[in-house]
Structure formats: C-alpha cells, structure tokens
Short mmCIF file of C-alpha atoms in Angstrom, two decimals:
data_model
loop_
_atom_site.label_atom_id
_atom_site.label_comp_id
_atom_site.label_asym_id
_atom_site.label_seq_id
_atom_site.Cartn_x
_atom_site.Cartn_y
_atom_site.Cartn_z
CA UNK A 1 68.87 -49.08 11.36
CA UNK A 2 72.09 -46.91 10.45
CA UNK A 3 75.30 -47.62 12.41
CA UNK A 4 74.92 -45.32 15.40
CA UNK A 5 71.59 -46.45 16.09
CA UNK A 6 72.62 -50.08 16.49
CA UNK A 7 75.67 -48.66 18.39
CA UNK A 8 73.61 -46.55 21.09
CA UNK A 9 71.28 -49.98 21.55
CA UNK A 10 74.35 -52.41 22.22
CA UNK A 11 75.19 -49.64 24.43
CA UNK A 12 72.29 -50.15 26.46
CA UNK A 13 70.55 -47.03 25.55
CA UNK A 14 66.76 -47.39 24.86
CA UNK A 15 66.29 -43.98 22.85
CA UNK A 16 67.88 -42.45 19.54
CA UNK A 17 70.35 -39.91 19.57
CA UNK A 18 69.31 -36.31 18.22
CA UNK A 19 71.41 -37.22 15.07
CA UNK A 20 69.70 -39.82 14.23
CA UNK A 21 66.54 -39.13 14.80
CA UNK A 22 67.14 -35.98 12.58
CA UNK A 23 68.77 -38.28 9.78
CA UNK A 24 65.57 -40.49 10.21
CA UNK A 25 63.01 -37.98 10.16
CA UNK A 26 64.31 -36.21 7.58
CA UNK A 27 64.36 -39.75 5.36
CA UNK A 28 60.19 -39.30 6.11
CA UNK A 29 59.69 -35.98 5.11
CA UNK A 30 61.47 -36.73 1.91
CA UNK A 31 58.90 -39.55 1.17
CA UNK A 32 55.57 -37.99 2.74
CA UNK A 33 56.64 -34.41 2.28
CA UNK A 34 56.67 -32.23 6.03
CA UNK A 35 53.11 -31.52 5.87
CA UNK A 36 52.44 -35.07 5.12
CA UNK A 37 54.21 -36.53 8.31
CA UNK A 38 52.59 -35.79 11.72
CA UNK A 39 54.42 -36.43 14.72
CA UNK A 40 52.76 -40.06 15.08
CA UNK A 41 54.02 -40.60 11.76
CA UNK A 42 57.63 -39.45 13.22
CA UNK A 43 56.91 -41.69 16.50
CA UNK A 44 56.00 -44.51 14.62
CA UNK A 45 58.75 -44.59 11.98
CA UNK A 46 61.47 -43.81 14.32
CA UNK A 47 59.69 -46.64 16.57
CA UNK A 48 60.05 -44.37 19.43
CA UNK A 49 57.52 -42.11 21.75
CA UNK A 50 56.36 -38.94 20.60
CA UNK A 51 57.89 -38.12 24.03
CA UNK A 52 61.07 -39.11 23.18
CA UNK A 53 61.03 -37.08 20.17
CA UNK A 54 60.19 -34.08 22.87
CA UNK A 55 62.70 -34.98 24.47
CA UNK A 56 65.55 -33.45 21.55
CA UNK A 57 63.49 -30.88 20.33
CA UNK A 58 60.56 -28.92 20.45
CA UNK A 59 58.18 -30.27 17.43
CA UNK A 60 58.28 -31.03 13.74
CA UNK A 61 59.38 -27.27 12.61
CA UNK A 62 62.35 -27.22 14.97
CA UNK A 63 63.98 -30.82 13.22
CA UNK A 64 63.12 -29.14 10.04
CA UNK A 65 64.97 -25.65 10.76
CA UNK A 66 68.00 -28.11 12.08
CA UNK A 67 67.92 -30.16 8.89
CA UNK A 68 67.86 -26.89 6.86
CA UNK A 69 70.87 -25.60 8.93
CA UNK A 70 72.59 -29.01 8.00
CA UNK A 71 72.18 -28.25 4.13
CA UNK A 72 72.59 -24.14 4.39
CA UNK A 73 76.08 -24.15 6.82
CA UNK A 74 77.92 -26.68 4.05
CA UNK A 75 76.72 -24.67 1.13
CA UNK A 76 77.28 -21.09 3.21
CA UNK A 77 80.76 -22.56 3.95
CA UNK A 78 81.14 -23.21 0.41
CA UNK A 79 80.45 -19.51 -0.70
CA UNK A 80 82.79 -18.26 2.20
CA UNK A 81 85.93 -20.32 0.94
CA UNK A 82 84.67 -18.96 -3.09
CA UNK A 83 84.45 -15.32 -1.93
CA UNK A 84 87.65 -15.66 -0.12
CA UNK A 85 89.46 -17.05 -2.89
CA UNK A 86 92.05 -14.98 -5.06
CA UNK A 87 91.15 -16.31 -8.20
CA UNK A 88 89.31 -14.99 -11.17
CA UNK A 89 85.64 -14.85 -11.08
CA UNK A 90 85.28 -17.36 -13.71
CA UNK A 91 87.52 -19.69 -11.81
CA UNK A 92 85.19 -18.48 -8.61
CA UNK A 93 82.11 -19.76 -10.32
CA UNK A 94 83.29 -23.38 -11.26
CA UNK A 95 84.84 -23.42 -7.31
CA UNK A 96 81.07 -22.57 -6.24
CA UNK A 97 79.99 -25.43 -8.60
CA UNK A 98 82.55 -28.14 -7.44
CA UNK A 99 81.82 -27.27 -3.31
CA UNK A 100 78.09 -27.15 -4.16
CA UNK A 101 78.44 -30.59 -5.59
CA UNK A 102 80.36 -32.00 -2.63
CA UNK A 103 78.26 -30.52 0.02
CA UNK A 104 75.16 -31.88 -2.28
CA UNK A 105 76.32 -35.56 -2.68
CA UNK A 106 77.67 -35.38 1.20
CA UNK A 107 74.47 -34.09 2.72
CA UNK A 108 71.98 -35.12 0.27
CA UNK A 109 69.34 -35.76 2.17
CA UNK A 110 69.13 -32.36 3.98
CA UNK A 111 69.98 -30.35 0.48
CA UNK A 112 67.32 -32.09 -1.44
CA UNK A 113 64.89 -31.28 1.86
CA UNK A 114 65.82 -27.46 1.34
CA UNK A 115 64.86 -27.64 -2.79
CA UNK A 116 61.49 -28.78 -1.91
CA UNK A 117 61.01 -25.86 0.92
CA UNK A 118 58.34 -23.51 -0.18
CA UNK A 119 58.43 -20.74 2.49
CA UNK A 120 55.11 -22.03 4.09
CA UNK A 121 56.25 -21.31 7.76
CA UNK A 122 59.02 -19.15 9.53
CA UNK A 123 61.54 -21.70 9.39
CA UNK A 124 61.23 -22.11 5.61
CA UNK A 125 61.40 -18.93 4.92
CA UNK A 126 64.31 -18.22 7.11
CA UNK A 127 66.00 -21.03 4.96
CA UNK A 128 64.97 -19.71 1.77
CA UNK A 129 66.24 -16.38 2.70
CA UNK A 130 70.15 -17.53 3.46
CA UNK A 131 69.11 -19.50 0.13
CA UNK A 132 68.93 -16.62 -1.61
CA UNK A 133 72.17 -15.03 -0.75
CA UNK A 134 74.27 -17.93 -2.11
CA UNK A 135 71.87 -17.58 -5.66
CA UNK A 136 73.27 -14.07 -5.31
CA UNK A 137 76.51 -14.84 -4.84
CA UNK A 138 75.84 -17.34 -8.10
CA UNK A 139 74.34 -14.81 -9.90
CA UNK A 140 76.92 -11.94 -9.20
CA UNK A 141 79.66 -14.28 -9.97
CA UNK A 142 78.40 -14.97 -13.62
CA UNK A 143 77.94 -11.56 -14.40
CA UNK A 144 81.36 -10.92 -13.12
CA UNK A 145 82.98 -13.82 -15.65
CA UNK A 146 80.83 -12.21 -18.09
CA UNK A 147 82.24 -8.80 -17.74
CA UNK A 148 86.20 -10.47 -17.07
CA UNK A 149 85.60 -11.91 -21.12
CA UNK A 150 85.68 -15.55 -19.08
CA UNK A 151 82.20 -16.20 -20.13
CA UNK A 152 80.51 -15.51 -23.28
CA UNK A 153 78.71 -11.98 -23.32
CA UNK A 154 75.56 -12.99 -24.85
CA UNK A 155 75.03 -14.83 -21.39
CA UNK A 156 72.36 -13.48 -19.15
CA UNK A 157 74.17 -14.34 -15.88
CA UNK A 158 70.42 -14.59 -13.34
CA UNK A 159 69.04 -16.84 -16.01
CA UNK A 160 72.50 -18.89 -16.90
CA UNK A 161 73.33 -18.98 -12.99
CA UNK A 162 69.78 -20.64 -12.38
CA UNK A 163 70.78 -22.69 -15.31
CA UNK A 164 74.06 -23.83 -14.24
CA UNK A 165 72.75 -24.54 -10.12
CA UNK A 166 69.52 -25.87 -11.47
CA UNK A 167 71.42 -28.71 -13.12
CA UNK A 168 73.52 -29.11 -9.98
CA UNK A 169 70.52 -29.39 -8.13
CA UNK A 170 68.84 -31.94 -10.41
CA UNK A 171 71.26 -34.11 -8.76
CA UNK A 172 69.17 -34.48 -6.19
CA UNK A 173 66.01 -35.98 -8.43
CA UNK A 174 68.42 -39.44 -9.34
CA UNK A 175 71.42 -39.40 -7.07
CA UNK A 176 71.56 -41.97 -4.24
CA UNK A 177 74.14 -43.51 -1.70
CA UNK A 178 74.41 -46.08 -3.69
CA UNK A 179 74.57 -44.83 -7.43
CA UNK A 180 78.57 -45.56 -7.76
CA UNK A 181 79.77 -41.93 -8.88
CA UNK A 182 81.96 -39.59 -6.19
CA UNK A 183 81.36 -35.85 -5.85
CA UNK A 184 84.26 -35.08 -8.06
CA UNK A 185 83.27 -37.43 -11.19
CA UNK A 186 79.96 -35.49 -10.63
CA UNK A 187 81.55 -32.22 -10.41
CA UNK A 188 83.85 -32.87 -13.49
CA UNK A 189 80.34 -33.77 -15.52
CA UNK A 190 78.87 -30.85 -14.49
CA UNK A 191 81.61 -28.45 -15.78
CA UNK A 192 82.37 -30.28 -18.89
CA UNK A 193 78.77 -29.64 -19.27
CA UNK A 194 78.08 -25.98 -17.85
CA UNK A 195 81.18 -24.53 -18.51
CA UNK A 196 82.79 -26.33 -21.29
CA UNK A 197 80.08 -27.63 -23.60
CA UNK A 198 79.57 -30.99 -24.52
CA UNK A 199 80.06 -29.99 -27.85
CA UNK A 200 83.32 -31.78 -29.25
CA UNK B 1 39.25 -16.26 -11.65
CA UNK B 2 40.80 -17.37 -15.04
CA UNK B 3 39.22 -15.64 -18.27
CA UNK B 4 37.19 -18.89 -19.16
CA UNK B 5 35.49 -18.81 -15.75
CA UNK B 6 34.43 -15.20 -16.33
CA UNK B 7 33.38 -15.74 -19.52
CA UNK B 8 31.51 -19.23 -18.22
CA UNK B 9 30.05 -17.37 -14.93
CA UNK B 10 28.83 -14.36 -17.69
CA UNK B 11 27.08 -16.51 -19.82
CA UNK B 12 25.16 -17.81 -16.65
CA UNK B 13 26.80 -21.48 -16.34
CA UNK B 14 27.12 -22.24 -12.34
CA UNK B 15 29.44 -24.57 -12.81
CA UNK B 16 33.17 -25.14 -14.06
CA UNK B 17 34.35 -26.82 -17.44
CA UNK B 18 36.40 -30.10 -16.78
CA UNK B 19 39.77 -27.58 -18.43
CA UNK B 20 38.96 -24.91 -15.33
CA UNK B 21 38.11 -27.55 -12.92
CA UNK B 22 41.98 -29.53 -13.96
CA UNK B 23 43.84 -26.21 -14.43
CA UNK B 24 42.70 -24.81 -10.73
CA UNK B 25 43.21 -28.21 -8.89
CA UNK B 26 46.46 -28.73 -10.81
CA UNK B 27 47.55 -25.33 -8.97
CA UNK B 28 46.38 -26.07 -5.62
CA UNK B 29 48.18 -29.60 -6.17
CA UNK B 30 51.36 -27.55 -6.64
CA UNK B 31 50.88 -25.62 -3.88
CA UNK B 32 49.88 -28.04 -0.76
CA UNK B 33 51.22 -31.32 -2.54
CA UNK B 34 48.98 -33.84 -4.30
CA UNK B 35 48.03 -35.48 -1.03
CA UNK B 36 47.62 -32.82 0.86
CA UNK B 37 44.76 -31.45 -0.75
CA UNK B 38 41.74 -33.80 0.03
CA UNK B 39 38.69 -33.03 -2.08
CA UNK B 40 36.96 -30.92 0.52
CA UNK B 41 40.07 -28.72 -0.31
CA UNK B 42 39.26 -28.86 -3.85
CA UNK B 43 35.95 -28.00 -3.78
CA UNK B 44 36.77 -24.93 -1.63
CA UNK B 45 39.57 -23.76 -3.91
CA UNK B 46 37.47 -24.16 -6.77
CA UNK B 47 33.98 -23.02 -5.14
CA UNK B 48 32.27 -25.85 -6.10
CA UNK B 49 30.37 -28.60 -4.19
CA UNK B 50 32.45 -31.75 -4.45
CA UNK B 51 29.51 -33.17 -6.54
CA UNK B 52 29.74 -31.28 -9.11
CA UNK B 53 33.99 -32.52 -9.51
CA UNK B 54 32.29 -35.51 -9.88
CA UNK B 55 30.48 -34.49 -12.39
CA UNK B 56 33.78 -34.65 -14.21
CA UNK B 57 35.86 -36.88 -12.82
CA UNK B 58 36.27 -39.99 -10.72
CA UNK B 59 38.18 -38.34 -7.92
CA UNK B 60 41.41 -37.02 -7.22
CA UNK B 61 43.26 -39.58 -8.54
CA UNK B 62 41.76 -39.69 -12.33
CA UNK B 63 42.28 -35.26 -12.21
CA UNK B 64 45.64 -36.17 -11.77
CA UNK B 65 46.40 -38.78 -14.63
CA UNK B 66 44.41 -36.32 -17.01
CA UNK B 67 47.20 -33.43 -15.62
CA UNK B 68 50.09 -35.45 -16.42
CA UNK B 69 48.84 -36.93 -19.61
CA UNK B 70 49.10 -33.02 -20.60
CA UNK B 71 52.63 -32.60 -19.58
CA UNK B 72 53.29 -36.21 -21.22
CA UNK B 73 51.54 -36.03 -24.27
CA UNK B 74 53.14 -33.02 -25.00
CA UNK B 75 56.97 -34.67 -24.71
CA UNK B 76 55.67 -37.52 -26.32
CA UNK B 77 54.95 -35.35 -29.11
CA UNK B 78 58.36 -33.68 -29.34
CA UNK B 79 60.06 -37.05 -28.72
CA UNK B 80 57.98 -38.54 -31.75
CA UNK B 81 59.00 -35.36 -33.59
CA UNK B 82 62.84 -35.74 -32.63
CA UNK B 83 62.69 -39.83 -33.18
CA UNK B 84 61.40 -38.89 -36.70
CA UNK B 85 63.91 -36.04 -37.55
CA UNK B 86 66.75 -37.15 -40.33
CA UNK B 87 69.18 -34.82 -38.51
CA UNK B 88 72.36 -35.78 -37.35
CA UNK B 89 72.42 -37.25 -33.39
CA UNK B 90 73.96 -33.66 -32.37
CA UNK B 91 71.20 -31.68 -33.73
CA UNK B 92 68.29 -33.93 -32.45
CA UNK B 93 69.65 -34.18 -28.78
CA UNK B 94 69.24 -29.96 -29.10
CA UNK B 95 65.98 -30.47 -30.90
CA UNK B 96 64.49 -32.47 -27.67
CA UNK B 97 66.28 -29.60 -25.86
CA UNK B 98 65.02 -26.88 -27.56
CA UNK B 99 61.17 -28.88 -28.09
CA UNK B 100 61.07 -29.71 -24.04
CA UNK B 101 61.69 -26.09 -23.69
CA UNK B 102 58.78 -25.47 -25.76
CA UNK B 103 56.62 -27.98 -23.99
CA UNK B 104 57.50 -26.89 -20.23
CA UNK B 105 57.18 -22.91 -20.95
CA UNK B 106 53.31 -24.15 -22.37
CA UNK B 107 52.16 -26.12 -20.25
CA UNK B 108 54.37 -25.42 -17.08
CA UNK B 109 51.60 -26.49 -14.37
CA UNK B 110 51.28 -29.73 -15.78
CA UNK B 111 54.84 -30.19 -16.52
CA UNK B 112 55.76 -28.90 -12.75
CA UNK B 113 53.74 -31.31 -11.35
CA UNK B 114 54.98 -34.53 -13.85
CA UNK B 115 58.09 -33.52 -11.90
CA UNK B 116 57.01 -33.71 -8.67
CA UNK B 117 55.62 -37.46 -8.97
CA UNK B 118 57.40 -40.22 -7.07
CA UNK B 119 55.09 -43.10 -7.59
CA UNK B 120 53.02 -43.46 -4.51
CA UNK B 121 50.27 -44.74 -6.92
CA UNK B 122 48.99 -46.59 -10.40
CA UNK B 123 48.40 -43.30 -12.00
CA UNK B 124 51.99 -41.80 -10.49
CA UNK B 125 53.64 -45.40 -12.07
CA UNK B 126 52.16 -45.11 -15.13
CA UNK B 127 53.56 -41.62 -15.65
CA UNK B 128 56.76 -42.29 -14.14
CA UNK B 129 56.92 -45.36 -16.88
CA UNK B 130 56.21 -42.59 -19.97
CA UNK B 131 58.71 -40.34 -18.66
CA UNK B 132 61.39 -43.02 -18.42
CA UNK B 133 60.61 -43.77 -22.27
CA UNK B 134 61.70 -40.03 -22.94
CA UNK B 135 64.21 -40.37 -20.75
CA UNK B 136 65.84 -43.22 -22.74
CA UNK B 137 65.35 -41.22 -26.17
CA UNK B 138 67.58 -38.21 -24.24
CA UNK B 139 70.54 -40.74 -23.04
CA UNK B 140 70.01 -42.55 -26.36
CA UNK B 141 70.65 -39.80 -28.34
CA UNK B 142 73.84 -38.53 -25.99
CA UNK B 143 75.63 -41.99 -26.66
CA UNK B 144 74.99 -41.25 -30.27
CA UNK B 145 76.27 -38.20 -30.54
CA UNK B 146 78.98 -39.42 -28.81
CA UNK B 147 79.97 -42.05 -31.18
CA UNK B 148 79.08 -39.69 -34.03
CA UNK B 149 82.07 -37.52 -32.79
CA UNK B 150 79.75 -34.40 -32.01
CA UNK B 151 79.88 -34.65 -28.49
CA UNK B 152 83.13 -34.79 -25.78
CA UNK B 153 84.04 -38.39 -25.96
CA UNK B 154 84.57 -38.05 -22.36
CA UNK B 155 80.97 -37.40 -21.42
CA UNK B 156 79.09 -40.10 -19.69
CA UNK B 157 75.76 -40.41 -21.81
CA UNK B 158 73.21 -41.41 -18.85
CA UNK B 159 74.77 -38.60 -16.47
CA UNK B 160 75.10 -35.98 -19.22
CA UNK B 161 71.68 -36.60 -20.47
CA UNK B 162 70.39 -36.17 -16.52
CA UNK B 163 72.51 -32.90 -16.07
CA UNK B 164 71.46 -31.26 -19.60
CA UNK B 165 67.21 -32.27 -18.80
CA UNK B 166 68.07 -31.88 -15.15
CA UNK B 167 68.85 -28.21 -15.88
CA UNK B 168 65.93 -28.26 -18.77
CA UNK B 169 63.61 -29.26 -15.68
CA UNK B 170 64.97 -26.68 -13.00
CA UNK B 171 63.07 -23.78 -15.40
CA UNK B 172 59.62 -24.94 -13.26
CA UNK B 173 61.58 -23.92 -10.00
CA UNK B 174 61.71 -20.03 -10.87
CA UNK B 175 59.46 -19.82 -14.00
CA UNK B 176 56.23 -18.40 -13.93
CA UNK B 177 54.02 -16.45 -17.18
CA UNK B 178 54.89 -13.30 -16.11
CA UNK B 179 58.78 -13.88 -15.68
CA UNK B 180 59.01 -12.16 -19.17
CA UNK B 181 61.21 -14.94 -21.17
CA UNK B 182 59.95 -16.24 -24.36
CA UNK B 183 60.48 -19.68 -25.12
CA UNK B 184 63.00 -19.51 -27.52
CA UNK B 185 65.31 -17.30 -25.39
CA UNK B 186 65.22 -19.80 -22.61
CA UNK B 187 66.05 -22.25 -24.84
CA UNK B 188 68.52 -20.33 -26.64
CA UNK B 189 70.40 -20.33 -23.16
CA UNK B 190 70.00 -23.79 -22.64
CA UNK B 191 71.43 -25.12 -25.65
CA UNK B 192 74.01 -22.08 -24.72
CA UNK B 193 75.10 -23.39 -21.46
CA UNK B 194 74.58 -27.02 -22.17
CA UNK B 195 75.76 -27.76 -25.28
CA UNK B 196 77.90 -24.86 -26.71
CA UNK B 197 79.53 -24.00 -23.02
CA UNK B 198 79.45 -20.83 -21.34
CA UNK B 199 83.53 -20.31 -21.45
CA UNK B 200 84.37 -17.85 -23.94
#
C-alpha cells in the first residue's frame, strides 16, 4: 500500500484517491498489459468496487489517457524548456537527453506505459501523436548539430535520434525505484555514451 | 499470404508448414500480446482449424519457445563467435554490436518478441535465463575493455553495456523490412553513436 493510501485509511476514508488508484492501475497494466486487465482485474487488485473505480473516471481507456498525459506533459515540458533555450543545437540535444532522463526515472511507470502503446484505440493514438512531435523535435535537433559541425556529418540524424532516445528509453526495460542510480548519474552515462563515445 | 504459403497452397497442400504456422503466430503474438491471442485467434489468423496447429505443436506455449529459440540461437551464435574471437576486448564488445545487429535485422519477429518476454512462464524463464548469459558476455566484455584502457575509465560496465544493447534493442521499435536500411548501415551507426560518439 503506498503512503497516501495508508494515509486516506487512517483518515477514515474507505476508498482510494484518483492518484492512487491511477498509480495502482497503471502498476497492472504494466504486468498484464491494458488489454490483459479487465475492470475486475482493476477492482480486485485495487481491492476496491468496480463502482468505486466509476466513481473517478469513466472506464479503463480514460485512466489510460490520464496515465499517458502523466508521461507526455513532463516530456512536452521538457521540449518546451529545450526549444526555449538559447543555446546551440548540439547543446539543445544533450538538454533534451538529460530532461528526458529525469522525467523518465521520475515518472517511470507512466513513460514505460506510453513505450508499450501501440495506437490500438483513440487514446493511444492521441498519445502517440504528441509522441511524435517530441521524436521531431529529436530528430530536427540532430540534423541541426549536424549541419552547426557539432555532430559528425556522416550521421543520419532520424536514424541516430532513434538511436540516441532508443537507448534512453531502454531505461525503462531494467530501471527500478530501487536500482541505486539518480537521474543525473543516468543522464551523465547516457551522454558519455551517445554523445561522447565510450571510446577512450 | 507469405511466398511459401502460395507456393504450398499451389502445389495443392491444405495445410501450413510448422515455419508458416510459427512465422504468422509469431506476428499476431506481436500484435495482440502473447496472451492475448488464445488459439481460436490463431487458428483464425492463420485459417486453419486449431487441429491442424496441433498437428505441429503442443499449444501456444511450445510455438513460443520454438520463436525465441530463433531469436536466441541466433545471439548464441554471435556470442560463441565473439567469445571465440582473439581480438582485443574493444573490438569484440563492437563485434557483439555489430553481430546483434546482424541477428535482429534477420530475424526481427523473433528477436521483437525475445524482447517483449517478462517471465510469466517456464518457457518465458528459460529464455529470460539465455538472454541473461548474453547479457553477461556484453557487461563482461565492457569491464574489459575498460581495464584494457580502450574504453572511458569512467564508464560503469553493467549500465554502459545496458545503454549500448538497450539502444541495439530499440531498432525492433521502428524497424520493419521495408524501412530500407541494410544491416551494416544500422550497425555502422550504432557502433557510430555508441562507441565512437556522435560529437565531432
């Protein structure tokens, strides 16, 4: 039971806040996958009513589209403050990487929900749309750092930007609460090893 | 309809070689998740009666172990390859680089779904177990390099070796036959971004 759970029952409250029953249901659909979990499924591992699930939201696609949002407004926030910023593109790019790490490590469970999305419904398509601008945002930035002389020209900056988020991304696959590292010993490894080379 | 099934349907053969039957379940297995297709779903996808799976196979589970054993034979292969090499530690971390590459772009179904296992069963275990052998060959050869002075002394081998075969893996998130990379270019950019460094 997380904190706020066992804070709401010593409060007297029978139910779960919407925040937690997002955090919780979220923690299922990462095991079962969202087709995998019905609503019983939800009920049962959030040990409340399928009523009381009713109660915060409309059904299984409307926690999903708020989980999304969880994952999208950090990493939309992220590209704001990088397009905003004076610096050089190159400098823009590892910004976008160190942000997208943060946002990843402190929302991990919603971000690695929004990698698995396949665009099998409205809401996951909606998600994998605002997805897309950020890859272009990625993807314009390389070519940009390219074209400065920042990056090396023989880069081809849709398949190196894939590259470079694809590895952030495969945080998700190993990283948990409990692993030891913060988001900026992960973002250091991941532009020693993007940007830098591991090569000594 | 792949070109084997045409050529089995031509030749008058109702049914579907166990390769046909493993490639098209191995797709819709990607597509709805391995347990959310049932073998009614199979059967449909595949236009067979479920009888005639069984022909083949034992059930779902067994069509999955002989799917991964493809993916995992094939980077068991380039790991024996790499363990055998005489090459300095540098050079055989970017051989597994470059030889994953190689395996993935082949067999990228199989491969896909190897990455998509979590271990809900024997089959998923025993997988998961083969991978973590390969997995310890990778960080293995990171500390090596490492010590051999080739790589940043700075880099942590079991989080480098995630990052640089976390960003090998993210090619089955956007790669598909008729994406129009060869093999050697996408690992070409690999080894560029990972190991060389994209700064100029």
């Amino acid at each position: 039971m997380t904190t706020r759970a066992v804070a709401a029952r010593r409060r007297g409250r029978p139910g779960l806040d919407l925040a937690t029953v997002l955090e919780r249901s979220v923690g299922l659909f990462i095991e079962r996958g969202f087709d995998g979990a019905s609503m019983e499924d939800l009920a049962r591992h959030l040990g409340i009513s399928k009523s009381a699930i009713y109660h915060h939201v409309s059904g299984k696609d409307a926690l999903l589209g708020l989980a999304l949002d969880r994952a999208l407004s950090g990493l939309e926030e992220a590209a704001f403050e990088v397009r905003a910023s004076q610096v050089s593109p190159g400098a823009r790019l590892e910004l976008l990487v160190r942000r997208s790490v943060d946002v990843l490590v402190e929302r991990l469970p919603y971000v690695t929900l929004l990698l698995r999305v396949h665009g099998n419904s409205d809401v996951e398509r909606e998600a994998l749309a605002r997805r897309r601008q950020i890859d272009r945002l990625a993807a314009g930035l390389v070519r940009e750092a390219v074209e400065s002389g920042e990056l090396r020209a023989d880069a081809d900056p849709t398949v190196t930007a894939r590259l470079v988020f694809g590895m952030v991304n495969s945080l998700t696959e190993w990283l948990h609460p409990g692993s030891g590292y913060t988001a900026d010993q992960l973002a250091d490894a991941v532009v020693a090893t993007a940007l830098d080379g591991l090569r000594a």
